[in-house]
Tab-separated table of C-alpha atoms and ligand atoms in Angstrom:
chain	number	residue	atom	x	y	z
A	1	MET	CA	0.000	0.000	0.000
A	2	MET	CA	0.916	3.594	-0.373
A	3	GLU	CA	0.706	6.216	2.291
A	4	LYS	CA	-2.176	8.426	1.369
A	5	LEU	CA	-1.018	11.188	-0.873
A	6	SER	CA	-2.406	14.661	-0.378
A	7	ALA	CA	-3.885	16.603	-3.270
A	8	GLU	CA	-1.121	19.188	-2.872
A	9	GLU	CA	1.570	16.535	-3.076
A	10	PHE	CA	0.082	15.088	-6.226
A	11	ASP	CA	-0.269	18.540	-7.803
A	12	PHE	CA	3.349	19.291	-6.977
A	13	ASN	CA	4.588	15.953	-8.335
A	14	PHE	CA	2.496	16.202	-11.496
A	15	GLU	CA	3.864	19.669	-12.176
A	16	ARG	CA	7.476	18.420	-11.819
A	17	VAL	CA	6.819	15.451	-14.114
A	18	LEU	CA	5.363	17.735	-16.785
A	19	GLU	CA	8.324	20.052	-16.426
A	20	ARG	CA	10.752	17.169	-16.900
A	21	LEU	CA	8.844	16.024	-19.974
A	22	ASN	CA	8.745	19.525	-21.411
A	23	THR	CA	12.447	20.014	-20.864
A	24	ALA	CA	13.197	16.680	-22.500
A	25	ALA	CA	11.014	17.543	-25.489
A	26	GLU	CA	12.717	20.905	-25.879
A	27	ARG	CA	16.205	19.457	-25.591
A	28	SER	CA	15.518	16.872	-28.267
A	29	GLY	CA	13.412	19.041	-30.561
A	30	ARG	CA	10.329	16.887	-30.073
A	31	ASN	CA	6.736	17.962	-29.784
A	32	ILE	CA	5.420	17.420	-26.255
A	33	GLY	CA	2.116	16.396	-27.827
A	34	ASP	CA	3.823	13.328	-29.285
A	35	ILE	CA	4.667	11.949	-25.850
A	36	THR	CA	1.894	10.388	-23.767
A	37	LEU	CA	2.230	10.282	-20.004
A	38	LEU	CA	0.808	7.110	-18.512
A	39	ALA	CA	0.375	6.965	-14.746
A	40	ALA	CA	1.503	3.599	-13.388
A	41	THR	CA	-1.017	3.123	-10.607
A	42	LYS	CA	0.050	-0.020	-8.769
A	43	THR	CA	-0.587	0.294	-5.008
A	44	VAL	CA	-2.381	3.620	-5.561
A	45	ASP	CA	-5.933	3.757	-4.207
A	46	ALA	CA	-8.894	4.515	-6.457
A	47	ASP	CA	-9.590	7.936	-4.897
A	48	THR	CA	-6.063	9.093	-5.626
A	49	ILE	CA	-6.214	7.748	-9.170
A	50	ASN	CA	-9.515	9.555	-9.712
A	51	TYR	CA	-7.987	12.757	-8.419
A	52	ALA	CA	-5.118	12.338	-10.880
A	53	ILE	CA	-7.603	11.777	-13.715
A	54	GLU	CA	-9.503	14.919	-12.710
A	55	LYS	CA	-6.239	16.824	-12.833
A	56	GLY	CA	-5.524	15.713	-16.373
A	57	ILE	CA	-3.993	12.232	-16.318
A	58	THR	CA	-5.454	10.554	-19.411
A	59	HIS	CA	-3.725	7.162	-19.378
A	60	ILE	CA	-3.365	4.712	-16.501
A	61	GLY	CA	-1.608	1.368	-16.248
A	62	GLU	CA	-1.832	-1.541	-13.839
A	63	ASN	CA	0.575	-4.426	-13.752
A	64	ARG	CA	-1.388	-6.951	-11.709
A	65	VAL	CA	-4.678	-8.488	-12.782
A	66	GLN	CA	-6.134	-8.763	-9.290
A	67	GLU	CA	-5.408	-5.148	-8.499
A	68	LEU	CA	-6.792	-3.963	-11.824
A	69	LEU	CA	-10.027	-5.862	-11.218
A	70	SER	CA	-10.407	-4.540	-7.686
A	71	LYS	CA	-10.176	-0.892	-8.763
A	72	HIS	CA	-11.601	-0.967	-12.256
A	73	SER	CA	-15.254	-0.252	-11.466
A	74	LEU	CA	-14.339	2.568	-9.067
A	75	LEU	CA	-12.407	4.643	-11.583
A	76	LYS	CA	-13.406	7.587	-13.705
A	77	PRO	CA	-13.021	7.101	-17.459
A	78	ALA	CA	-9.409	6.958	-18.647
A	79	HIS	CA	-7.386	5.052	-21.196
A	80	SER	CA	-6.471	1.892	-19.337
A	81	HIS	CA	-3.430	-0.201	-20.208
A	82	PHE	CA	-2.157	-3.447	-18.773
A	83	ILE	CA	1.603	-3.168	-18.284
A	84	GLY	CA	2.689	-6.187	-16.240
A	85	HIS	CA	3.424	-9.827	-16.848
A	86	LEU	CA	0.193	-11.500	-17.926
A	87	GLN	CA	-0.569	-15.189	-17.536
A	88	THR	CA	-2.581	-16.661	-20.396
A	89	ASN	CA	-5.301	-17.911	-18.068
A	90	LYS	CA	-5.938	-14.338	-16.852
A	91	VAL	CA	-6.440	-12.781	-20.273
A	92	LYS	CA	-10.190	-13.389	-20.191
A	93	ASP	CA	-10.470	-11.422	-16.945
A	94	ILE	CA	-9.122	-8.199	-18.408
A	95	ILE	CA	-10.063	-8.409	-22.076
A	96	ASP	CA	-13.016	-6.038	-21.679
A	97	LYS	CA	-11.330	-3.819	-19.081
A	98	VAL	CA	-8.273	-2.436	-20.831
A	99	GLU	CA	-7.747	-0.902	-24.217
A	100	MET	CA	-4.139	-1.911	-24.624
A	101	ILE	CA	-1.936	-4.738	-23.363
A	102	GLU	CA	1.632	-3.425	-23.429
A	103	SER	CA	3.386	-6.499	-22.136
A	104	VAL	CA	2.904	-9.196	-24.753
A	105	ASP	CA	5.966	-11.381	-24.356
A	106	SER	CA	5.118	-14.596	-26.213
A	107	LEU	CA	3.208	-15.936	-29.201
A	108	ARG	CA	1.197	-18.051	-26.813
A	109	LEU	CA	-0.033	-14.983	-24.959
A	110	ALA	CA	-0.810	-13.174	-28.217
A	111	ASN	CA	-2.832	-16.170	-29.375
A	112	GLU	CA	-4.877	-16.189	-26.225
A	113	ILE	CA	-5.507	-12.431	-26.408
A	114	SER	CA	-6.749	-12.805	-29.959
A	115	LYS	CA	-8.974	-15.705	-28.968
A	116	GLN	CA	-10.528	-13.838	-26.043
A	117	ALA	CA	-10.916	-10.614	-28.022
A	118	LEU	CA	-12.719	-12.529	-30.749
A	119	LYS	CA	-15.049	-14.037	-28.170
A	120	ASN	CA	-15.664	-10.595	-26.762
A	121	GLY	CA	-16.398	-9.183	-30.201
A	122	THR	CA	-13.530	-6.707	-30.043
A	123	GLU	CA	-9.959	-6.227	-31.152
A	124	MET	CA	-7.138	-5.612	-28.715
A	125	ASP	CA	-4.287	-3.180	-29.200
A	126	ILE	CA	-1.004	-4.639	-28.063
A	127	LEU	CA	2.662	-3.788	-27.755
A	128	LEU	CA	5.372	-6.400	-27.935
A	129	GLU	CA	7.652	-6.393	-24.949
A	130	VAL	CA	11.316	-6.494	-25.862
A	131	ASN	CA	13.959	-7.842	-23.499
A	132	ILE	CA	16.360	-5.151	-24.597
A	133	GLY	CA	19.022	-5.901	-21.991
A	134	GLY	CA	18.987	-9.625	-22.769
A	135	GLU	CA	18.304	-10.347	-19.108
A	136	GLU	CA	17.638	-13.917	-17.996
A	137	SER	CA	15.241	-12.712	-15.334
A	138	LYS	CA	13.029	-10.758	-17.721
A	139	SER	CA	10.484	-11.907	-20.204
A	140	GLY	CA	10.023	-10.397	-23.644
A	141	PHE	CA	11.138	-11.030	-27.181
A	142	SER	CA	14.813	-10.745	-27.999
A	143	PRO	CA	15.621	-8.188	-30.690
A	144	ASN	CA	16.481	-11.087	-33.026
A	145	GLU	CA	13.109	-12.748	-32.824
A	146	LEU	CA	11.096	-9.560	-32.982
A	147	GLU	CA	10.446	-9.294	-36.690
A	148	ASN	CA	9.277	-12.855	-36.899
A	149	ALA	CA	7.053	-12.345	-33.868
A	150	VAL	CA	5.419	-9.292	-35.438
A	151	GLU	CA	4.816	-11.260	-38.628
A	152	GLU	CA	3.193	-14.114	-36.741
A	153	ILE	CA	1.122	-11.985	-34.395
A	154	THR	CA	-0.226	-9.692	-37.084
A	155	LYS	CA	-1.783	-12.769	-38.696
A	156	LEU	CA	-4.039	-13.257	-35.679
A	157	PRO	CA	-7.602	-12.091	-36.247
A	158	ALA	CA	-8.423	-9.885	-33.284
A	159	ILE	CA	-5.159	-8.176	-32.433
A	160	ARG	CA	-3.683	-4.887	-33.555
A	161	VAL	CA	0.074	-4.610	-33.147
A	162	LYS	CA	0.728	-0.978	-32.243
A	163	GLY	CA	4.341	-0.924	-31.203
A	164	LEU	CA	6.980	-1.928	-28.703
A	165	MET	CA	7.521	-1.715	-24.975
A	166	ALA	CA	10.642	-2.231	-22.883
A	167	ILE	CA	11.899	-2.162	-19.338
A	168	PRO	CA	15.678	-1.807	-19.607
A	169	PRO	CA	18.015	-3.233	-16.976
A	170	ALA	CA	18.186	-1.403	-13.664
A	171	THR	CA	21.171	0.949	-13.662
A	172	ASP	CA	22.952	3.102	-11.117
A	173	SER	CA	22.327	6.280	-13.009
A	174	PRO	CA	19.501	7.174	-15.397
A	175	GLU	CA	22.018	8.204	-18.036
A	176	GLU	CA	23.059	4.548	-18.339
A	177	SER	CA	19.607	3.701	-19.660
A	178	ARG	CA	20.146	5.895	-22.680
A	179	LYS	CA	21.942	3.228	-24.704
A	180	TYR	CA	19.012	0.835	-24.246
A	181	PHE	CA	16.513	3.499	-25.237
A	182	ARG	CA	18.562	4.178	-28.371
A	183	LYS	CA	18.565	0.492	-29.241
A	184	MET	CA	14.824	0.350	-28.733
A	185	TYR	CA	14.250	3.377	-30.929
A	186	LYS	CA	16.329	1.855	-33.685
A	187	LEU	CA	14.421	-1.451	-33.458
A	188	PHE	CA	11.155	0.473	-33.502
A	189	ILE	CA	12.080	2.460	-36.611
A	190	ASP	CA	13.488	-0.574	-38.413
A	191	ILE	CA	10.401	-2.643	-37.837
A	192	ARG	CA	8.036	0.246	-38.500
A	193	ASP	CA	9.707	0.883	-41.844
A	194	LYS	CA	9.197	-2.737	-42.863
A	195	LYS	CA	5.464	-1.953	-42.896
A	196	ILE	CA	4.518	-5.505	-42.047
A	197	ASP	CA	0.915	-6.220	-43.125
A	198	ASN	CA	-1.659	-5.315	-40.497
A	199	SER	CA	0.877	-3.730	-38.193
A	200	ASN	CA	0.737	-0.056	-37.333
A	201	MET	CA	3.834	0.743	-35.353
A	202	SER	CA	3.126	4.029	-33.657
A	203	VAL	CA	3.793	3.459	-29.966
A	204	LEU	CA	7.174	3.134	-28.276
A	205	SER	CA	6.602	2.681	-24.545
A	206	MET	CA	9.727	3.159	-22.444
A	207	GLY	CA	10.960	5.170	-19.488
A	208	MET	CA	9.893	5.159	-15.823
A	209	SER	CA	10.335	7.608	-12.940
A	210	ASN	CA	14.121	7.491	-12.943
A	211	ASP	CA	14.657	7.927	-16.613
A	212	PHE	CA	11.479	8.906	-18.472
A	213	ASP	CA	12.990	12.213	-19.544
A	214	ILE	CA	15.910	10.375	-21.139
A	215	ALA	CA	13.505	7.933	-22.803
A	216	ALA	CA	11.543	10.908	-24.147
A	217	GLU	CA	14.723	12.422	-25.562
A	218	GLU	CA	15.465	9.119	-27.280
A	219	GLY	CA	12.092	8.750	-28.957
A	220	ALA	CA	9.565	7.301	-26.497
A	221	THR	CA	5.978	8.070	-27.474
A	222	LEU	CA	4.651	6.827	-24.138
A	223	VAL	CA	6.315	6.958	-20.724
A	224	ARG	CA	5.082	5.024	-17.695
A	225	VAL	CA	5.486	6.933	-14.461
A	226	GLY	CA	4.532	5.805	-10.963
A	227	THR	CA	6.791	6.945	-8.145
A	228	SER	CA	7.408	10.442	-9.505
A	229	LEU	CA	3.658	11.072	-9.549
A	230	PHE	CA	2.398	9.211	-6.497
A	231	GLY	CA	5.405	8.968	-4.214
A	232	ARG	CA	7.305	5.928	-3.095
A	233	ARG	CA	5.449	2.663	-2.850
A	234	ILE	CA	5.457	0.983	0.523
A	235	TYR	CA	4.630	-2.705	0.300
A	236	LYS	CA	3.165	-4.314	3.348
B	301	PLP	C1	5.613	0.250	-11.735
B	301	PLP	C2	5.861	0.290	-13.180
B	301	PLP	C3	6.260	1.473	-13.811
B	301	PLP	C4	6.517	2.770	-13.067
B	301	PLP	O1	7.641	2.651	-12.268
B	301	PLP	P1	8.165	3.913	-11.403
B	301	PLP	O2	9.614	3.671	-11.273
B	301	PLP	O3	7.450	3.865	-10.110
B	301	PLP	O4	7.851	5.132	-12.166
B	301	PLP	C5	6.455	1.441	-15.186
B	301	PLP	N1	6.272	0.319	-15.908
B	301	PLP	C6	5.888	-0.834	-15.341
B	301	PLP	C7	5.723	-2.034	-16.196
B	301	PLP	C8	5.667	-0.894	-13.964
B	301	PLP	O5	5.291	-2.042	-13.404
């Protein structure tokens, strides 16, 4: 759980986050309108999330199915993404509750999403998660298998491949993430320019509280920010 955040604290944090994003956009000659801020809301209570939405947060992301389900019906309208590891047997629980699944890390998962979306009479937007640091402990496609994965997944009937997502290795300083963000941007552009049938590569989701400004400088179109907006998470 999180210690309850005051409205003033959120306002202050939100302002700083927007400043960091603006500065990053200016430094890299990007348009701030091309970078979406997604609030990562794990451990944050529904009232606080609703306050954030009232204040202008448009996109929210949960990384655990149970937590998403427990808050979903309490929240004001917002673009809702799933951003955490998703087990195939949980896909059916969230298929009608999110508009994008950012963390698709296997063909098996993509298959199940397509199946459940079809059942639900919808299509699901997805991002493919890339294990950009080649870490054993992390899931995601390796850069080598990415193109093939996009080709396979775009053949599925009820899925729209919208882009890529990555969580680079933890580093001592945010600046060390830059090389991973550059690699991701290059992968994104390469695969986008291949114009694979039925793909529409427009979203590059990367950057968290420590390094979202660097990710923005390196081409992120969506940054996922938790701690910098809501304060430090305290798990009980
Ligand atoms: C929690 C989380 C974030 C945000 O992390 P912070 O460091 O708190 O900003 C971003 N992406 C994913 C997938 C997360 O689970």
